[in-house]
Short mmCIF file of C-alpha atoms in Angstrom, two decimals:
data_model
loop_
_atom_site.label_atom_id
_atom_site.label_comp_id
_atom_site.label_asym_id
_atom_site.label_seq_id
_atom_site.Cartn_x
_atom_site.Cartn_y
_atom_site.Cartn_z
CA MET A 1 -25.10 -11.14 -22.65
CA VAL A 2 -23.15 -8.67 -20.79
CA THR A 3 -22.23 -5.53 -22.99
CA ALA A 4 -19.03 -3.40 -22.19
CA ASP A 5 -21.09 -0.52 -20.76
CA GLU A 6 -23.07 -2.58 -18.12
CA MET A 7 -19.15 -4.20 -17.32
CA GLY A 8 -18.53 -0.68 -16.90
CA LEU A 9 -21.54 0.83 -14.80
CA ARG A 10 -20.65 -2.40 -12.24
CA GLU A 11 -16.96 -1.38 -11.71
CA ARG A 12 -17.55 1.70 -11.58
CA LYS A 13 -20.24 0.86 -9.12
CA ARG A 14 -18.07 -1.13 -6.76
CA GLN A 15 -15.07 1.17 -7.38
CA HIS A 16 -18.01 3.64 -5.39
CA ILE A 17 -18.82 1.26 -2.92
CA ARG A 18 -15.18 0.19 -1.82
CA LYS A 19 -14.39 4.18 -1.58
CA GLN A 20 -17.77 4.61 0.72
CA LEU A 21 -15.86 1.94 3.08
CA ILE A 22 -12.78 3.50 3.28
CA ASP A 23 -14.24 6.58 4.03
CA ALA A 24 -16.75 5.82 6.34
CA ALA A 25 -14.40 4.03 8.22
CA VAL A 26 -11.15 6.31 8.55
CA ARG A 27 -14.05 8.67 9.76
CA LEU A 28 -15.32 6.12 12.43
CA PHE A 29 -11.69 5.73 13.15
CA ASP A 30 -10.84 9.04 13.70
CA GLN A 31 -13.91 9.95 15.62
CA LYS A 32 -13.99 6.44 17.80
CA GLY A 33 -11.06 4.74 18.05
CA TYR A 34 -10.18 1.68 16.19
CA GLU A 35 -10.96 -0.78 18.00
CA GLN A 36 -13.62 0.74 19.66
CA THR A 37 -15.23 0.31 15.89
CA THR A 38 -16.95 -2.47 14.00
CA VAL A 39 -17.51 -3.51 10.74
CA ALA A 40 -20.80 -3.29 11.21
CA GLU A 41 -20.82 0.47 11.82
CA ILE A 42 -18.77 0.79 9.17
CA ALA A 43 -20.80 -0.91 6.63
CA SER A 44 -24.25 0.63 7.98
CA ALA A 45 -22.25 4.02 7.65
CA ALA A 46 -21.41 3.69 3.77
CA GLY A 47 -25.07 2.79 3.39
CA VAL A 48 -24.67 -1.16 2.63
CA SER A 49 -24.79 -4.64 4.63
CA THR A 50 -22.22 -5.96 6.70
CA LYS A 51 -22.34 -8.96 4.35
CA THR A 52 -21.39 -6.52 1.47
CA PHE A 53 -18.15 -5.22 4.04
CA PHE A 54 -17.02 -8.62 3.61
CA ASN A 55 -17.32 -8.78 -0.18
CA TYR A 56 -14.24 -5.82 -0.35
CA PHE A 57 -12.39 -6.62 2.49
CA ALA A 58 -11.29 -9.69 4.27
CA SER A 59 -11.07 -7.66 7.73
CA LYS A 60 -11.42 -4.43 9.77
CA ASP A 61 -7.77 -3.77 9.73
CA GLU A 62 -7.43 -3.94 5.64
CA VAL A 63 -9.33 -1.05 5.60
CA LEU A 64 -6.61 0.68 6.62
CA PHE A 65 -4.62 -0.72 3.49
CA PRO A 66 -6.37 -1.05 0.74
CA HIS A 67 -4.34 0.17 -1.88
CA LEU A 68 -1.28 -1.63 -0.81
CA SER A 69 -1.85 -4.92 -2.34
CA ARG A 70 -2.68 -3.48 -5.89
CA ARG A 71 0.62 -0.99 -5.35
CA ILE A 72 3.17 -3.85 -4.81
CA GLU A 73 0.82 -6.05 -7.37
CA ALA A 74 2.22 -2.97 -9.95
CA ALA A 75 5.65 -2.51 -8.46
CA VAL A 76 6.07 -6.73 -9.17
CA ALA A 77 5.35 -6.18 -12.79
CA LEU A 78 7.39 -3.57 -12.72
CA ILE A 79 10.53 -5.45 -11.99
CA GLU A 80 9.12 -9.05 -13.99
CA GLN A 81 9.49 -6.82 -16.50
CA ARG A 82 12.44 -4.90 -16.97
CA GLY A 83 14.66 -4.78 -20.36
CA PRO A 84 17.79 -7.18 -20.64
CA ASP A 85 19.55 -4.29 -19.93
CA ASP A 86 18.05 -2.33 -17.04
CA GLN A 87 20.22 -2.26 -14.29
CA MET A 88 18.37 -3.56 -11.21
CA ALA A 89 19.07 -0.52 -9.23
CA ASP A 90 16.89 1.70 -12.07
CA VAL A 91 14.30 -1.22 -11.73
CA LEU A 92 13.94 -0.90 -8.09
CA ALA A 93 14.24 2.94 -8.04
CA ALA A 94 11.71 2.83 -10.87
CA ALA A 95 8.92 0.75 -9.04
CA MET A 96 9.79 3.00 -5.59
CA GLN A 97 8.79 5.42 -7.71
CA HIS A 98 5.61 4.28 -8.69
CA MET A 99 4.96 3.03 -5.01
CA LEU A 100 5.30 6.58 -3.74
CA ALA A 101 3.91 8.34 -6.18
CA ASP A 102 0.51 6.25 -5.77
CA ALA A 103 0.83 6.57 -1.81
CA LEU A 104 0.99 10.11 -2.44
CA THR A 105 -2.23 9.95 -3.98
CA GLU A 106 -4.43 7.59 -2.62
CA GLU A 107 -3.10 7.54 1.28
CA VAL A 108 -1.52 11.09 1.57
CA ASP A 109 -3.37 13.70 0.09
CA GLY A 110 -6.75 12.01 0.83
CA GLY A 111 -6.22 12.13 4.80
CA LEU A 112 -5.80 7.99 5.39
CA ALA A 113 -2.18 8.07 6.34
CA ALA A 114 -2.68 10.44 8.60
CA VAL A 115 -5.37 9.03 10.60
CA ARG A 116 -3.69 5.70 10.21
CA LEU A 117 -0.48 7.19 11.87
CA PRO A 118 -1.51 7.72 15.40
CA MET A 119 -3.01 3.66 15.03
CA ILE A 120 0.22 2.37 13.62
CA MET A 121 1.80 4.11 16.90
CA SER A 122 -0.65 3.16 19.71
CA VAL A 123 -3.19 0.44 18.84
CA PRO A 124 -1.17 -3.10 19.30
CA ALA A 125 -3.42 -4.75 16.76
CA VAL A 126 -2.97 -2.73 13.89
CA GLN A 127 0.86 -3.08 14.63
CA ALA A 128 0.54 -6.15 14.14
CA ALA A 129 -1.34 -6.04 10.94
CA THR A 130 1.35 -3.02 10.01
CA LEU A 131 4.04 -5.47 10.44
CA HIS A 132 2.12 -8.39 8.95
CA ARG A 133 1.00 -6.79 5.66
CA TYR A 134 4.68 -4.96 4.94
CA PHE A 135 6.26 -8.40 6.11
CA LEU A 136 3.99 -9.99 2.55
CA ALA A 137 4.70 -7.14 0.63
CA GLU A 138 8.87 -7.38 1.14
CA THR A 139 8.42 -11.16 0.56
CA ARG A 140 6.81 -11.23 -2.46
CA LEU A 141 8.86 -8.04 -4.08
CA ALA A 142 11.93 -10.20 -2.78
CA ARG A 143 10.74 -13.38 -4.86
CA ALA A 144 10.09 -11.09 -7.82
CA LEU A 145 13.90 -9.81 -7.66
CA HIS A 146 15.50 -12.69 -7.34
CA HIS A 147 13.48 -14.04 -10.26
CA THR A 148 14.22 -10.96 -12.29
CA TYR A 149 18.03 -11.19 -11.10
CA THR A 150 18.58 -14.74 -10.84
CA GLU A 151 22.36 -14.74 -11.47
CA ALA A 152 23.21 -11.99 -9.11
CA LEU A 153 20.67 -13.03 -6.23
CA ASP A 154 19.87 -15.42 -4.51
CA LEU A 155 16.18 -15.17 -2.39
CA ALA A 156 18.10 -13.81 0.86
CA ALA A 157 19.96 -11.21 -0.91
CA ALA A 158 16.85 -10.07 -2.82
CA ALA A 159 15.05 -9.41 0.51
CA ALA A 160 18.12 -8.01 2.21
CA VAL A 161 17.61 -5.43 -1.17
CA ILE A 162 13.99 -4.80 -0.70
CA GLY A 163 14.25 -4.44 2.88
CA SER A 164 16.83 -1.76 2.58
CA VAL A 165 15.09 0.19 -0.10
CA MET A 166 11.12 -0.18 1.95
CA GLY A 167 12.79 0.58 4.59
CA ALA A 168 14.32 3.12 4.45
CA ALA A 169 11.26 4.69 2.84
CA ILE A 170 9.14 3.61 5.34
CA ALA A 171 11.07 5.26 7.80
CA ALA A 172 11.49 8.30 6.19
CA ALA A 173 7.66 8.39 5.34
CA LEU A 174 7.24 8.06 9.28
CA VAL A 175 9.29 10.79 10.42
CA CYS A 176 8.24 12.95 7.89
CA LEU A 177 3.89 12.31 8.69
CA GLN A 178 5.08 12.77 13.04
CA GLU A 179 6.41 15.80 11.81
CA GLY A 180 3.12 17.25 10.04
CA ASP A 181 4.77 17.89 6.81
CA THR A 182 3.28 18.68 3.98
CA THR A 183 3.50 16.18 0.78
CA GLU A 184 5.49 17.99 -0.53
CA GLN A 185 8.30 17.43 2.27
CA LEU A 186 7.38 14.27 2.17
CA ARG A 187 7.77 13.52 -1.33
CA ALA A 188 11.18 15.00 -1.00
CA ALA A 189 12.43 13.05 2.10
CA VAL A 190 11.07 9.63 0.66
CA GLU A 191 12.91 9.87 -2.61
CA ARG A 192 16.32 10.94 -0.67
CA ALA A 193 15.73 7.99 1.42
CA VAL A 194 15.21 6.15 -1.31
CA GLY A 195 18.27 7.36 -2.92
CA ILE A 196 20.54 6.60 -0.25
CA ALA A 197 19.38 2.97 -0.05
CA ILE A 198 19.66 3.08 -4.49
CA HIS A 199 23.31 3.72 -4.04
CA GLY A 200 24.41 1.09 -1.78
CA VAL A 201 22.50 -1.46 -4.37
CA ARG A 202 24.72 0.05 -7.09
CA ASN A 203 27.19 -0.61 -4.68
CA ALA A 204 26.37 -4.54 -3.92
#
């Protein structure tokens, strides 16, 4: 029988290996370039096998977005758990605030965003992966919003709402990263952008 301590140890080991893979990938992408870096090289730099890499990530590009799935699931949960008197705009603002805080901690402060940005701007494979992953994320959030506020939004309208809010946040973040702004400057800019989009949602 596996004890709670053993399960905790396994999870800590798993998280450690995952972080090692992310750190190794970011370092190699920065040194060699995305297209010149192989999965085998990432695994070797992290001290694990290629097979182990694929136990954690389905593809090389997924390492560039290691926290996105968790972030979206948390936002979906916030939307789906809204109280009976919670206004849609307030629920959306809370979900976006959570995603922003997580992104700042895990990606901006950790350096991943700065390494990823040049690749998003210049590497076709990364551009395609970015569009694909954010499309899936927006679709997941739109379905949650539609399900939660069925009486107010059809699915197309929910997609428009999510697109406007996430689009505003992403656009502001990209500009700040390009300008080399501090984390606090980026936070303020994204919060302002989201506020502008949320204002439109309140008036919808």
